[in-house]
Structure formats: structure tokens, C-alpha cells
């Protein structure tokens, strides 16, 4: 049984990050949303998770059929208004802010990752149209996408164009004020299904005669079923799902090979200006990357809950006691628990900075929050998904042999979480983004400003309680390692780019560990102040978690810092032919 960790989410939102979390949504409404989302995740989505994995989505000539129960769950999902969260009011949405939306999304992802991907991609399409659509396009498509009656997809990848989208070959030929799109796309999540009445594909394609590379790419609306000017559904468009992939995990999320324009060209509308397609994609990717990043700790939370239950019930060892009594099993569980809390804190902190970027009264502060939020996104995406896998894998270890057997469900989480470090840009691409787009342009000024903020706050912290004292000292030391590594990688980036790129992933992981460590130190101070109050058990558990993070996880930062400062040569100076 999955238990939505509402108290943990509220701790982060209310007591840890604060700020502009409730700029859009009063705290009591937010609490009701979280409670209701928790119920939906536990009672509707979670019961379909294992069966969805076993039975999967099915391709038929007439279209893809979702796994049993998914269509009904989707109907309930839209009837309850969940797709409307954090979309604009004028299109029927409820703009609750990114931090609260991210908290809700964690619940969907923990309960049923395959299901979560459908509304997530619809949300990306909504963001694109809100940002770049014409008023006519917005009026035609947004109300139905916001309500969830129609779903959306992101259609970028082609066999020869994965990380390098400059190689996209799908063509768009002008026809009157519209276009005909022709090409083959692969790996399109929820590219076809019958849960919604229509599917709005956002397709990256090259207008005939446009330059090669990324500058020639434009973004198009390609509906599965054509929509007339009054918004009524008409004929099917020239869009086909030709097959779905057999894959390691997320079996209930159809990963579709799509063919556009086999019968003369799929009718399409251009979004925004020609040649700006990738730029628009990048605007939206921040939201999507945050959403995928939190899949790391969402699955780790689910794996933790299952492992904890198992550890209490599996009798093995000293006098037939439960395995949780073994120090090593206890260690694994504590590491899982504190790591989930650290990743969650980091992801919601990043989301809150993006909320501040919209709500701070001062323009300078808004700009600072935007830079910081955007800098944190590749760290959340890269670190939480990579580390999330390690934590989910620990969950299998707690189960012993039964973790490797499908029956317990622990293995599914590992199979499912594996994709999160690949789609929406692999870990390597996140590290490139962090260095090239976030640190490079301002020579690390935003990162150094964050390092200064963390240092200042940690130096000001004073508590008589031993855990916050320990956490503050350890966190301060780790921020020092991050400062050193940041200076080193920036120097390398300026002098010889490959030396920096050879250690960019360890650097990104270091950022995640240390920034989350700072938030954990803050959590200790909050918890120590409340440890004797009405919720003593909750706060004492929090102190145990922080201590575990500080003693068992954060020390890895020193090793990562050493890799960043001295590990590049082993990569740059070795012969590719000899690997
Ligand atoms: C289940 C699933 C769902 C997906 N859903 C969608 C979807 O809905 N829409 C969509 O458009 N796409 C989707 N994708 C595609 C996904 O985004 C790509 O698979 C991903 O971007 C990686 O591209 P690739 O597979 O071609 O790998 P490649 O680009 O070939 O990468 C292979 C390796 O090389 C590394 N690499 C490549 N370039 C660089 C570089 N410049 N610097 C450093 N390292 C590099 C990568 O990090 C990786 O380790 C999905 C894929 C899967 C498997």
C-alpha cells in the first residue's frame, strides 16, 4: 500500500522553503489539494500500477489501447479537474504555482509513473501554447487541453536525431496559411491512445528550404483529429502510430513510432515564428525537466515504503527477528529515507525559485530567482534521477532475493525509474546544460551567489541541539568543496572545454548533494526547535534523517570534489581507440 507522504511534502513547502510557495494559492486550499491528490494517488492510480506493468499498452491497427483500467482512471482524473492545475485561469486552469504543482506531481509519479506521463506531456503542450500560440490557437486548443479532454505530446526524436535535434529531417511544406508535415518520429510517449477525445501533437520539423541544423527547426501543432474553426472534431489527420516499443519499464506508457504524412501530409499549424522551434522547446523544457527530475525521488519514495514494510515483516536472523533489526538493513532504510527527503527538498526549492521569478515585487529579485531556478533545473533532473536509481536499487537489496522477483513489485520501480535519466535530455545533456547554458554565460556568478547565500545562512545558524550543530558544520565544509570545484571547473571550461566536460556529471552530482545538504541542515534547525512539541515523533524522525544524510551520504561530496578538481586528465588524455 502506498501512503502519500503529505506531511513530508507540507514540511518542505511550509517549514523549509516558504518564500513564494503560496503566492497563487492560499495555504488552506493548497492543503486540501494535496490531501485530495494523495487520496487519488493511493486509491485510483496505485492499484493500476502493477497490473499496468504486467499487461501494458497494446498496439492495434485501429489505434493504441491503454492498459486495463487506465481509460477509466483518466476519466476520473479529468472529472476531478487535475489537469487544470498550474495552467492559466483564462483557459479554465487553476494557477497554483510550480512548487505546489511539483508536490502534487510527485504523488502521481510515485503511484503510477506510466499514467503520470500522459498529463505531464499535455501540460508541456499547454505551456508551449500559452507562451507562443496565437490568440486563435490558444482559444481553439487550450480549453480542451487544460481540461484534459484532449491530451498533448512532444514530438522531437527521430532515429538519427536524439540528443542532437539539429539532425531532425521531418519536413513541413506550406499550404495556404497552414502546412503539410511529413516524417517519421520515434519514442513518442503516449503518442497514441484512446483515453482522450483528441491528441494534439507538437511536432518539431523543418520548413522546406530552411537552413540545416537547429536554426532551421520550427514547431507545429498537428492534431490527431482535425479541428474546425468552432472547435468541433472533423476528419482524422494523416497521423499514424506504426508500432509501440518493447521496453525495460513503464510498460503502461505507450512509446510510439509515429508516421506523419503517409497519405499526402498531415495538416499542421506553425507555432510562433519559423526557425524558433528549438528555442520554444527550451522554454518549455524547464518545466518538463523539473517534472522528470522529481520522478527520481518519487520512485525512491515508493521503493522506500515497500522496503520498509518488507523489512518489518521478513523474519530472518537473530532469534527469528525482523530484518530491520540488522544494522545493515536499518542503514539501507535510513539512507533511502534521508535521500528521498534531500532530493525532494532540492526539487521543491528549485520550483519555488521559479515561483519567486514570477512573484517577487522587485524586478532585480525576480531576475535573480529566475537565473537560480533555471540553474537548479539540470541539477534536479540530473542528480535526482541518477541518485534516485541508486536508492530504488537499495530497495531491492532490502528485499534480498524477493526483490529480484517480480511478485513483490520492488523490481518494477527499478525498471520504471531507469528511463528518467534518459528522456527529456540524458544526464550528460543536463551536465552540458549546467555548464554551457547556466554557468558559462555569467562565469559562474549565479552559482557563486548561491554558494555565498548557503555559506552566510549556515554561519548564522545557531542551535544548542547536537544534530543541527553537526549538520551545519558538515554542510559548511561541503559548501567549501563545492566552491573549490566550481572555481576549478570554470577555469577548465574557459581554458580547454573538454577538460570541464569530462567531469561535468560528477560536478552536477556534487551540486545536488551539497545544495540538498544545505537544505537538510536547515531542516535540522527547524526540527530541533519543534522536537518537544505536539509532533515530537515527526520532528525526531526528521533529526534522525538529517543525521544519516550528514554522516552517511554527504561525505561523498568530498570524493566528487576531488574528481572534479583532478579527474579530467584520465579522460581527456586517454586514447579513444584504446577504450
Ligand atoms: C521511453 C522513452 C520515452 C521517450 N519519450 C519521448 C517523447 O515523448 N518525445 C520525444 O521527442 N522523445 C522521447 N524520447 C526520446 C528521448 O528523449 C531520447 O532517447 C533521449 O533524448 C536520448 O537520445 P538518444 O536515445 O538518441 O541517445 P543519444 O543521443 O544517441 O545518446 C547516447 C549517449 O550519448 C550521450 N551523448 C549524446 N550527445 C551528447 C553530448 N552532446 N554530450 C555528452 N553526451 C552526449 C548521451 O548522454 C547518452 O549517454 C523517449 C525515449 C524513451 C526511451
Coordinates of C-alpha atoms and ligand atoms in Angstrom, one line a residue:
X1 CA 0.0 0.0 0.0
X2 CA 1.3 3.4 -1.0
X3 CA 0.9 6.2 1.6
X4 CA 1.0 9.6 0.1
X5 CA 3.7 11.5 2.2
X6 CA 1.6 14.6 2.7
X7 CA 3.2 15.6 6.0
X8 CA 6.6 15.4 4.4
X9 CA 5.6 17.5 1.5
X10 CA 4.0 20.0 3.8
X11 CA 7.1 20.2 5.9
X12 CA 9.1 21.2 2.8
X13 CA 6.5 23.6 1.5
X14 CA 5.6 25.2 4.8
X15 CA 8.6 25.0 7.0
X16 CA 11.6 24.5 4.8
X17 CA 11.4 26.7 1.7
X18 CA 8.5 29.1 2.3
X19 CA 9.0 32.0 0.1
X20 CA 6.5 32.4 -2.7
X21 CA 5.0 29.0 -2.5
X22 CA 1.6 30.3 -1.7
X23 CA 1.6 33.4 -3.9
X24 CA -1.1 31.9 -6.1
X25 CA -2.9 29.6 -3.8
X26 CA -3.8 30.2 -0.1
X27 CA -2.3 27.6 2.3
X28 CA -5.6 26.1 3.3
X29 CA -6.6 25.5 -0.4
X30 CA -3.1 24.0 -1.0
X31 CA -3.6 21.7 1.9
X32 CA -6.9 20.5 0.6
X33 CA -5.4 20.0 -2.9
X34 CA -2.6 17.9 -1.5
X35 CA -4.8 15.8 0.7
X36 CA -7.2 15.1 -2.2
X37 CA -4.3 14.4 -4.6
X38 CA -2.9 11.9 -2.1
X39 CA -6.2 10.1 -1.9
X40 CA -6.4 9.9 -5.7
X41 CA -2.9 8.6 -6.0
X42 CA -3.4 6.0 -3.3
X43 CA -6.9 4.8 -4.3
X44 CA -7.1 5.3 -8.1
X45 CA -3.6 5.3 -9.6
X46 CA -1.6 3.0 -7.3
X47 CA -4.0 0.0 -7.7
X48 CA -3.3 0.1 -11.5
X49 CA 0.5 0.3 -11.3
X50 CA 1.4 -3.4 -11.1
X51 CA -1.4 -4.6 -13.5
X52 CA -0.4 -1.8 -15.9
X53 CA 3.2 -3.1 -15.8
X54 CA 2.1 -6.7 -16.4
X55 CA -0.4 -6.0 -19.1
X56 CA 1.0 -2.9 -20.8
X57 CA -0.4 -0.8 -23.5
X58 CA -1.3 -2.6 -26.7
X59 CA -0.9 -1.7 -30.4
X60 CA -3.8 -2.4 -32.8
X61 CA -4.3 -1.3 -36.4
X62 CA -7.2 0.8 -35.1
X63 CA -5.0 2.6 -32.5
X64 CA -3.2 2.0 -29.2
X65 CA -5.3 0.6 -26.4
X66 CA -4.2 1.7 -22.9
X67 CA -3.7 -0.9 -20.2
X68 CA -6.9 -2.1 -18.5
X69 CA -8.4 0.4 -16.1
X70 CA -6.3 3.3 -17.4
X71 CA -9.1 4.9 -19.5
X72 CA -11.5 4.9 -16.6
X73 CA -8.8 6.3 -14.3
X74 CA -8.1 9.0 -16.8
X75 CA -11.8 9.9 -16.9
X76 CA -11.8 10.2 -13.2
X77 CA -8.7 12.3 -13.4
X78 CA -10.2 14.9 -15.7
X79 CA -13.6 14.8 -13.9
X80 CA -11.7 15.8 -10.7
X81 CA -10.0 18.7 -12.6
X82 CA -6.4 17.5 -12.0
X83 CA -5.1 18.5 -15.5
X84 CA -6.1 22.1 -14.7
X85 CA -3.5 22.5 -12.0
X86 CA -1.0 25.2 -12.7
X87 CA -2.4 26.4 -16.0
X88 CA -3.8 29.8 -16.8
X89 CA -7.2 30.8 -15.5
X90 CA -8.4 32.3 -18.8
X91 CA -8.3 28.8 -20.3
X92 CA -10.1 27.2 -17.4
X93 CA -7.0 26.5 -15.4
X94 CA -6.0 26.9 -11.7
X95 CA -2.6 28.6 -11.5
X96 CA -1.4 27.1 -8.2
X97 CA 2.4 27.7 -8.7
X98 CA 5.2 25.4 -9.6
X99 CA 6.2 24.3 -6.1
X100 CA 2.8 23.1 -5.2
X101 CA 2.3 21.6 -8.6
X102 CA 5.6 19.7 -8.2
X103 CA 4.4 18.4 -4.9
X104 CA 1.3 17.0 -6.5
X105 CA 3.2 15.5 -9.4
X106 CA 5.4 13.6 -7.0
X107 CA 2.3 11.8 -5.8
X108 CA 1.2 10.8 -9.4
X109 CA 4.7 9.6 -10.2
X110 CA 5.1 7.5 -7.1
X111 CA 1.7 5.9 -7.5
X112 CA 1.9 5.2 -11.2
X113 CA 4.7 6.6 -13.4
X114 CA 3.2 5.4 -16.7
X115 CA 0.0 7.2 -16.0
X116 CA 1.7 10.4 -14.9
X117 CA 3.4 10.8 -18.2
X118 CA 0.2 11.5 -20.2
X119 CA -0.9 14.6 -18.2
X120 CA 2.7 15.7 -17.9
X121 CA 3.1 15.9 -21.7
X122 CA -0.2 17.5 -22.0
X123 CA 1.0 20.1 -19.6
X124 CA 4.1 20.7 -21.7
X125 CA 1.9 21.3 -24.7
X126 CA -0.2 23.7 -22.7
X127 CA 2.9 25.6 -21.6
X128 CA 4.0 25.9 -25.2
X129 CA 0.7 27.2 -26.5
X130 CA 0.4 29.6 -23.5
X131 CA 3.8 31.0 -24.3
X132 CA 3.9 31.0 -28.1
X133 CA 0.5 30.3 -29.6
X134 CA -1.6 33.0 -31.3
X135 CA -4.8 34.1 -29.6
X136 CA -6.8 32.0 -32.1
X137 CA -4.7 28.9 -31.5
X138 CA -5.0 29.4 -27.7
X139 CA -8.8 29.8 -28.0
X140 CA -9.1 26.7 -30.2
X141 CA -6.8 24.2 -28.3
X142 CA -6.1 25.4 -24.8
X143 CA -9.5 24.9 -23.1
X144 CA -9.7 21.3 -24.2
X145 CA -6.1 20.6 -23.3
X146 CA -6.4 22.3 -19.9
X147 CA -9.5 20.3 -19.1
X148 CA -7.7 17.1 -20.2
X149 CA -10.4 16.2 -22.8
X150 CA -7.6 16.3 -25.3
X151 CA -4.1 15.2 -24.5
X152 CA -0.8 16.5 -25.8
X153 CA 2.6 15.1 -26.9
X154 CA 6.1 16.3 -27.5
X155 CA 7.3 15.0 -30.9
X156 CA 11.0 15.6 -31.3
X157 CA 13.0 12.4 -31.6
X158 CA 13.9 10.7 -34.9
X159 CA 16.1 7.7 -35.4
X160 CA 19.1 9.8 -36.4
X161 CA 18.1 12.8 -34.1
X162 CA 18.2 12.1 -30.4
X163 CA 20.3 14.3 -28.2
X164 CA 21.3 16.2 -31.4
X165 CA 18.0 17.6 -32.6
X166 CA 19.8 19.6 -35.3
X167 CA 19.5 16.4 -37.4
X168 CA 15.7 16.4 -37.5
X169 CA 14.5 15.6 -41.0
X170 CA 10.7 15.8 -40.7
X171 CA 9.6 18.3 -43.4
X172 CA 6.9 20.9 -43.4
X173 CA 5.6 22.2 -46.7
X174 CA 3.5 25.4 -46.8
X175 CA -0.1 25.1 -48.0
X176 CA -2.1 28.3 -47.8
X177 CA -1.9 29.6 -44.2
X178 CA -1.1 26.1 -43.0
X179 CA 1.5 23.4 -43.6
X180 CA 1.7 19.7 -44.5
X181 CA 4.1 17.8 -42.3
X182 CA 5.8 14.6 -43.4
X183 CA 8.2 12.4 -41.5
X184 CA 8.9 9.6 -39.1
X185 CA 9.3 10.1 -35.4
X186 CA 10.2 7.6 -32.7
X187 CA 9.9 7.2 -28.9
X188 CA 6.8 9.4 -28.6
X189 CA 5.3 9.0 -25.2
X190 CA 1.5 8.5 -25.2
X191 CA 1.8 9.2 -29.0
X192 CA -1.5 7.3 -29.5
X193 CA -4.2 6.1 -27.2
X194 CA -7.9 6.3 -26.7
X195 CA -8.2 7.8 -23.3
X196 CA -8.8 11.4 -24.6
X197 CA -11.0 12.6 -27.4
X198 CA -8.1 14.0 -29.4
X199 CA -4.3 14.2 -29.3
X200 CA -2.5 17.4 -30.1
X201 CA 1.0 16.6 -31.3
X202 CA 3.6 19.4 -31.0
X203 CA 6.0 18.4 -33.8
X204 CA 9.5 19.7 -34.4
X205 CA 10.0 19.9 -38.2
X206 CA 12.0 21.8 -40.8
X207 CA 10.1 24.1 -43.3
X208 CA 11.3 23.3 -46.8
X209 CA 14.3 25.4 -47.7
X210 CA 15.1 26.2 -44.0
X211 CA 18.8 26.0 -43.1
X212 CA 20.3 22.8 -41.7
X213 CA 20.9 22.4 -38.0
X214 CA 18.9 23.7 -35.1
X215 CA 18.3 27.2 -36.6
X216 CA 16.1 25.6 -39.3
X217 CA 13.6 24.0 -36.9
X218 CA 10.1 25.1 -36.3
X219 CA 7.3 23.9 -34.0
X220 CA 3.9 22.7 -35.3
X221 CA 0.5 21.8 -34.0
X222 CA -0.6 18.6 -35.6
X223 CA -3.9 17.3 -34.2
X224 CA -4.7 13.6 -34.5
X225 CA -8.2 14.5 -35.5
X226 CA -8.7 17.8 -37.4
X227 CA -10.4 20.6 -35.5
X228 CA -12.7 23.1 -37.3
X229 CA -12.7 26.9 -36.5
X230 CA -15.6 26.3 -34.0
X231 CA -13.5 23.7 -32.2
X232 CA -15.6 20.7 -33.5
X233 CA -13.8 17.5 -34.3
X234 CA -13.7 16.5 -38.0
X235 CA -11.8 14.0 -40.1
X236 CA -8.7 12.1 -38.9
X237 CA -5.5 13.8 -39.8
X238 CA -2.7 12.0 -41.7
X239 CA -1.1 10.7 -38.5
X240 CA -0.4 7.1 -37.6
X241 CA 1.2 5.2 -34.8
X242 CA 3.0 2.4 -36.6
X243 CA 4.2 0.4 -33.6
X244 CA 4.9 0.7 -29.9
X245 CA 8.3 -0.2 -28.3
X246 CA 9.0 -3.2 -26.1
X247 CA 10.9 -1.8 -23.2
X248 CA 12.5 -2.2 -19.8
X249 CA 9.9 -0.4 -17.8
X250 CA 6.9 2.0 -17.9
X251 CA 5.0 -0.7 -19.8
X252 CA 1.7 1.1 -19.5
X253 CA 3.0 4.2 -21.2
X254 CA 2.9 3.6 -24.9
X255 CA 6.2 4.7 -26.5
X256 CA 5.2 5.2 -30.1
X257 CA 6.8 5.2 -33.5
X258 CA 4.8 7.8 -35.4
X259 CA 4.3 8.4 -39.1
X260 CA 3.2 11.8 -40.2
X261 CA 2.0 12.4 -43.8
X262 CA 2.0 9.0 -45.4
X263 CA -1.1 10.0 -47.3
X264 CA 0.0 13.4 -48.6
X265 CA 0.9 15.3 -45.5
X266 CA -0.5 15.9 -42.0
X267 CA -2.2 19.2 -41.7
X268 CA -0.3 21.4 -39.3
X269 CA -0.2 25.0 -37.9
X270 CA 3.0 26.8 -37.2
X271 CA 3.5 27.9 -33.6
X272 CA 5.3 31.2 -33.2
X273 CA 8.0 32.2 -35.7
X274 CA 9.6 29.9 -38.2
X275 CA 13.1 28.8 -37.2
X276 CA 12.4 29.3 -33.4
X277 CA 11.1 25.8 -32.7
X278 CA 14.0 24.6 -30.6
X279 CA 14.0 27.9 -28.7
X280 CA 10.3 27.3 -27.7
X281 CA 11.1 23.8 -26.8
X282 CA 13.8 25.0 -24.4
X283 CA 11.4 27.4 -22.7
X284 CA 9.1 24.5 -22.0
X285 CA 11.8 22.1 -21.2
X286 CA 12.4 23.7 -17.8
X287 CA 9.0 22.6 -16.6
X288 CA 9.3 19.2 -18.2
X289 CA 12.8 18.6 -16.8
X290 CA 11.7 19.6 -13.3
X291 CA 8.8 17.2 -13.7
X292 CA 11.1 14.3 -14.8
X293 CA 13.7 15.2 -12.2
X294 CA 11.2 14.6 -9.4
X295 CA 10.4 11.1 -10.8
X296 CA 13.8 10.2 -9.2
X297 CA 12.7 10.8 -5.7
X298 CA 9.1 9.9 -6.3
X299 CA 10.1 6.3 -7.3
X300 CA 12.6 6.3 -4.5
X301 CA 9.9 7.2 -2.0
X302 CA 7.7 4.3 -3.3
X303 CA 10.6 1.9 -3.2
X304 CA 11.4 3.0 0.4
X305 CA 7.8 2.5 1.6
X306 CA 7.8 -1.0 0.1
X307 CA 11.2 -1.9 1.5
X308 CA 10.2 -0.6 5.0
X309 CA 7.1 -2.8 5.0
X310 CA 9.1 -5.8 3.9
X311 CA 11.8 -5.2 6.5
X312 CA 9.3 -5.2 9.3
X313 CA 7.7 -8.4 8.1
X314 CA 10.6 -10.6 6.9
X315 CA 11.9 -12.7 9.8
X316 CA 15.5 -13.7 9.3
X317 CA 18.3 -13.8 11.7
X318 CA 18.9 -13.3 15.4
X319 CA 16.2 -15.3 17.2
X320 CA 13.8 -15.1 14.2
X321 CA 13.6 -11.3 14.5
X322 CA 12.6 -9.0 11.6
X323 CA 15.4 -8.0 9.2
X324 CA 15.0 -4.3 10.2
X325 CA 16.9 -5.2 13.4
X326 CA 20.1 -5.8 11.4
X327 CA 22.3 -2.7 11.4
X328 CA 22.9 -3.0 7.7
X329 CA 19.3 -3.2 6.8
X330 CA 18.5 -0.3 9.1
X331 CA 21.3 1.6 7.4
X332 CA 19.8 1.0 4.0
X333 CA 16.4 2.1 5.0
X334 CA 17.7 5.2 6.7
X335 CA 19.8 6.1 3.7
X336 CA 16.8 5.6 1.4
X337 CA 14.6 7.8 3.6
X338 CA 17.0 10.7 4.1
X339 CA 18.0 10.7 0.4
X340 CA 14.4 10.9 -0.7
X341 CA 13.9 13.9 1.7
X342 CA 17.0 15.6 0.4
X343 CA 16.1 15.2 -3.2
X344 CA 12.5 16.3 -2.6
X345 CA 13.8 19.4 -0.7
X346 CA 16.1 20.3 -3.7
X347 CA 13.3 19.8 -6.3
X348 CA 10.8 21.9 -4.4
X349 CA 13.4 24.6 -3.7
X350 CA 14.1 24.8 -7.4
X351 CA 10.4 25.1 -8.2
X352 CA 9.9 27.7 -5.5
X353 CA 12.7 29.8 -7.1
X354 CA 10.8 29.7 -10.4
X355 CA 7.6 30.8 -8.5
X356 CA 9.7 33.7 -7.0
X357 CA 10.8 34.6 -10.5
X358 CA 7.2 35.5 -11.2
X359 CA 6.0 36.9 -7.9
X360 CA 8.8 38.9 -6.3
X361 CA 7.8 42.6 -6.3
X362 CA 11.3 43.7 -7.1
X363 CA 12.4 43.2 -10.7
X364 CA 16.0 42.5 -9.7
X365 CA 14.9 39.8 -7.3
X366 CA 12.7 38.3 -9.9
X367 CA 15.6 38.1 -12.4
X368 CA 17.9 36.6 -9.7
X369 CA 15.3 33.9 -8.8
X370 CA 14.8 33.1 -12.5
X371 CA 18.5 32.6 -13.0
X372 CA 18.8 30.5 -9.9
X373 CA 15.7 28.4 -10.6
X374 CA 16.9 27.7 -14.2
X375 CA 20.4 26.8 -12.9
X376 CA 18.9 24.3 -10.5
X377 CA 16.8 22.5 -13.1
X378 CA 19.6 20.5 -14.7
X379 CA 20.8 19.6 -11.2
X380 CA 17.4 18.4 -10.2
X381 CA 17.0 16.5 -13.4
X382 CA 20.5 15.0 -13.4
X383 CA 21.1 14.3 -9.8
X384 CA 17.6 13.2 -8.6
X385 CA 17.2 10.8 -11.5
X386 CA 20.7 9.3 -11.2
X387 CA 20.6 9.1 -7.4
X388 CA 17.0 8.0 -7.4
X389 CA 18.1 4.9 -9.3
X390 CA 20.6 4.1 -6.6
X391 CA 18.0 4.5 -3.9
X392 CA 15.4 2.4 -5.8
X393 CA 18.1 -0.3 -6.2
X394 CA 18.7 -0.3 -2.5
X395 CA 15.0 -1.1 -2.1
X396 CA 15.6 -4.3 -4.0
X397 CA 18.6 -5.1 -1.8
X398 CA 16.5 -4.8 1.3
X399 CA 14.1 -7.4 -0.1
X400 CA 17.0 -9.9 -0.8
X401 CA 16.1 -12.4 -3.5
X402 CA 12.5 -11.5 -3.4
X403 CA 13.5 -8.0 -4.6
X404 CA 14.7 -9.6 -7.9
X405 CA 11.4 -11.5 -8.3
X406 CA 8.6 -9.6 -9.9
X407 CA 6.0 -10.7 -7.4
X408 CA 6.9 -8.2 -4.7
X409 CA 6.8 -5.2 -7.0
X410 CA 10.2 -3.8 -6.0
X411 CA 11.8 -4.7 -9.3
X412 CA 9.2 -2.7 -11.2
X413 CA 10.3 0.6 -9.6
X414 CA 13.9 0.0 -10.8
X415 CA 12.8 -0.8 -14.3
X416 CA 10.5 2.2 -14.3
X417 CA 12.9 4.8 -12.8
X418 CA 15.7 3.9 -15.3
X419 CA 14.2 6.0 -18.1
X420 CA 14.1 9.2 -16.0
X421 CA 17.8 9.7 -16.5
X422 CA 17.4 9.3 -20.3
X423 CA 14.4 11.1 -21.6
X424 CA 14.0 14.9 -21.5
X425 CA 17.7 15.0 -22.1
X426 CA 20.2 12.4 -20.7
X427 CA 22.3 13.1 -17.7
X428 CA 25.2 14.1 -19.9
X429 CA 23.0 16.6 -21.7
X430 CA 21.9 18.0 -18.3
X431 CA 25.5 18.5 -17.3
X432 CA 26.3 20.2 -20.6
X433 CA 23.3 22.5 -20.0
X434 CA 24.5 23.3 -16.4
X435 CA 28.0 24.2 -17.7
X436 CA 27.3 25.7 -21.1
X437 CA 24.0 27.5 -20.5
X438 CA 23.8 28.2 -16.8
X439 CA 27.4 28.6 -15.5
X440 CA 29.3 29.6 -18.7
X441 CA 27.4 32.7 -19.7
X442 CA 27.8 34.5 -16.3
X443 CA 31.1 32.9 -15.4
X444 CA 29.5 31.1 -12.5
X445 CA 28.1 34.2 -10.9
X446 CA 24.7 32.6 -10.1
X447 CA 26.4 29.5 -8.6
X448 CA 28.8 31.6 -6.6
X449 CA 25.9 33.7 -5.3
X450 CA 24.1 30.6 -4.2
X451 CA 27.3 29.4 -2.5
X452 CA 27.6 32.7 -0.7
X453 CA 23.9 32.5 0.3
X454 CA 24.4 29.0 1.7
X455 CA 27.6 29.9 3.5
X456 CA 26.0 33.0 5.1
X457 CA 23.0 31.2 6.2
X458 CA 25.0 28.3 7.7
X459 CA 27.3 30.6 9.5
X460 CA 24.3 32.4 11.1
X461 CA 22.6 29.2 12.2
X462 CA 22.8 28.7 15.9
X463 CA 21.2 25.8 17.8
X464 CA 22.1 24.1 21.0
X465 CA 20.8 20.8 19.7
X466 CA 23.6 18.4 18.6
X467 CA 22.1 17.4 15.2
X468 CA 21.7 20.9 13.7
X469 CA 25.2 21.7 15.0
X470 CA 26.7 18.7 13.3
X471 CA 24.7 19.3 10.2
X472 CA 25.7 23.0 10.0
X473 CA 29.3 22.3 10.4
X474 CA 29.3 19.4 7.8
X475 CA 27.2 21.3 5.4
X476 CA 29.5 24.3 5.6
X477 CA 32.5 22.1 4.9
X478 CA 30.8 20.6 1.9
X479 CA 29.9 24.0 0.5
X480 CA 33.6 24.7 0.7
X481 CA 34.2 21.7 -1.5
X482 CA 31.6 22.9 -4.0
X483 CA 33.2 26.4 -4.1
X484 CA 36.6 24.8 -4.9
X485 CA 35.1 22.5 -7.5
X486 CA 33.2 25.4 -9.1
X487 CA 36.3 27.5 -9.4
X488 CA 38.2 24.6 -10.9
X489 CA 35.6 23.6 -13.5
X490 CA 35.0 27.2 -14.6
X491 CA 38.8 27.6 -15.1
X492 CA 38.9 24.4 -17.1
X493 CA 35.8 25.5 -19.1
X494 CA 37.5 28.7 -20.1
X495 CA 40.8 27.1 -21.0
X496 CA 40.0 23.7 -22.5
X497 CA 36.3 22.9 -22.7
X498 CA 36.7 19.1 -22.9
X499 CA 38.5 19.0 -19.6
X500 CA 35.4 20.6 -18.0
X501 CA 33.0 18.3 -19.9
X502 CA 35.0 15.2 -18.8
X503 CA 34.0 16.0 -15.2
X504 CA 30.7 17.8 -15.7
X505 CA 28.5 14.9 -14.5
X506 CA 30.4 14.5 -11.2
X507 CA 30.2 18.2 -10.8
X508 CA 26.4 18.2 -11.3
X509 CA 26.1 15.4 -8.7
X510 CA 28.3 17.3 -6.3
X511 CA 25.9 20.3 -6.7
X512 CA 22.9 18.2 -5.9
X513 CA 24.5 16.5 -2.8
X514 CA 25.7 19.8 -1.4
X515 CA 22.7 22.1 -2.1
X516 CA 20.4 19.4 -0.8
X517 CA 22.7 19.0 2.2
X518 CA 22.3 22.7 3.0
X519 CA 18.5 22.3 2.9
X520 CA 18.8 19.3 5.2
X521 CA 20.9 21.3 7.6
X522 CA 18.1 23.9 7.6
X523 CA 15.6 21.1 8.2
X524 CA 17.6 20.1 11.3
X525 CA 17.3 23.6 12.8
X526 CA 13.6 23.6 12.1
X527 CA 13.1 20.2 13.5
X528 CA 15.2 20.8 16.6
X529 CA 13.1 23.8 17.5
X530 CA 9.9 21.7 17.3
X531 CA 11.2 18.3 18.7
X532 CA 9.5 18.6 22.0
X533 CA 6.1 19.9 20.7
X534 CA 2.9 18.2 19.7
X535 CA 4.5 16.4 16.7
X536 CA 7.6 15.2 18.6
X537 CA 7.8 11.9 16.7
X538 CA 7.7 13.5 13.3
X539 CA 10.5 16.0 14.2
X540 CA 12.6 13.5 16.0
X541 CA 12.5 11.3 12.9
X542 CA 13.5 14.3 10.8
X543 CA 16.5 14.8 13.0
X544 CA 17.5 11.1 12.6
X545 CA 17.1 11.5 8.8
X546 CA 19.3 14.6 8.7
X547 CA 21.9 13.0 10.8
X548 CA 22.0 10.0 8.5
X549 CA 22.3 12.2 5.4
X550 CA 25.2 14.2 7.0
X551 CA 27.1 11.1 8.2
X552 CA 26.4 8.5 5.5
X553 CA 25.6 10.5 2.3
X554 CA 27.1 14.0 2.3
X555 CA 30.8 12.8 2.8
X556 CA 30.6 11.6 -0.9
X557 CA 30.8 15.2 -1.8
X558 CA 34.5 15.3 -0.9
X559 CA 35.2 12.5 -3.3
X560 CA 33.2 14.1 -6.1
X561 CA 35.0 17.4 -5.5
X562 CA 38.3 15.6 -5.9
X563 CA 37.1 14.0 -9.1
X564 CA 36.1 17.4 -10.5
X565 CA 39.4 19.1 -9.5
X566 CA 41.7 16.3 -10.6
X567 CA 39.9 13.7 -12.6
X568 CA 39.6 15.2 -16.1
X569 CA 43.1 14.1 -17.4
X570 CA 42.2 10.4 -17.1
X571 CA 39.5 11.1 -19.7
X572 CA 41.0 13.7 -22.0
X573 CA 44.4 12.2 -22.2
X574 CA 43.4 8.6 -22.9
X575 CA 43.1 7.3 -26.4
X576 CA 39.6 6.8 -27.7
X577 CA 40.8 3.9 -29.9
X578 CA 42.1 2.1 -26.8
X579 CA 39.0 2.2 -24.7
Ligands
LIG1 C1 10.6 5.5 -23.1 C2 11.0 6.7 -23.8 C3 10.1 7.8 -24.0 C4 10.5 8.9 -24.7 N1 9.6 9.9 -24.9 C5 9.9 10.9 -25.8 C6 8.9 11.8 -26.3 O1 7.7 11.8 -25.7 N2 9.2 12.7 -27.2 C7 10.4 12.7 -27.8 O2 10.6 13.5 -28.7 N3 11.4 11.9 -27.4 C8 11.1 11.0 -26.5 N4 12.1 10.1 -26.1 C9 13.4 10.2 -26.7 C10 14.5 10.6 -25.6 O3 14.3 12.0 -25.3 C11 15.9 10.3 -26.2 O4 16.0 8.9 -26.2 C12 17.0 11.0 -25.5 O5 16.9 12.4 -25.7 C13 18.4 10.5 -25.9 O6 18.5 10.4 -27.3 P1 19.1 9.1 -27.9 O7 18.2 8.0 -27.4 O8 19.1 9.3 -29.4 O9 20.5 8.9 -27.3 P2 21.8 9.5 -27.9 O10 21.6 11.0 -28.2 O11 22.3 8.6 -29.0 O12 22.8 9.4 -26.7 C14 23.6 8.2 -26.4 C15 24.6 8.6 -25.3 O13 25.5 9.6 -25.8 C16 25.4 10.7 -24.9 N5 25.5 12.0 -25.6 C17 24.9 12.3 -26.8 N6 25.2 13.6 -27.1 C18 26.0 14.1 -26.1 C19 26.6 15.3 -25.9 N7 26.5 16.4 -26.7 N8 27.4 15.5 -24.8 C20 27.5 14.5 -23.9 N9 26.9 13.3 -24.1 C21 26.2 13.1 -25.2 C22 24.1 10.6 -24.1 O14 24.2 11.3 -22.8 C23 24.0 9.1 -24.0 O15 24.7 8.6 -22.9 C24 11.8 9.0 -25.3 C25 12.7 7.9 -25.2 C26 12.3 6.8 -24.4 C27 13.3 5.6 -24.4

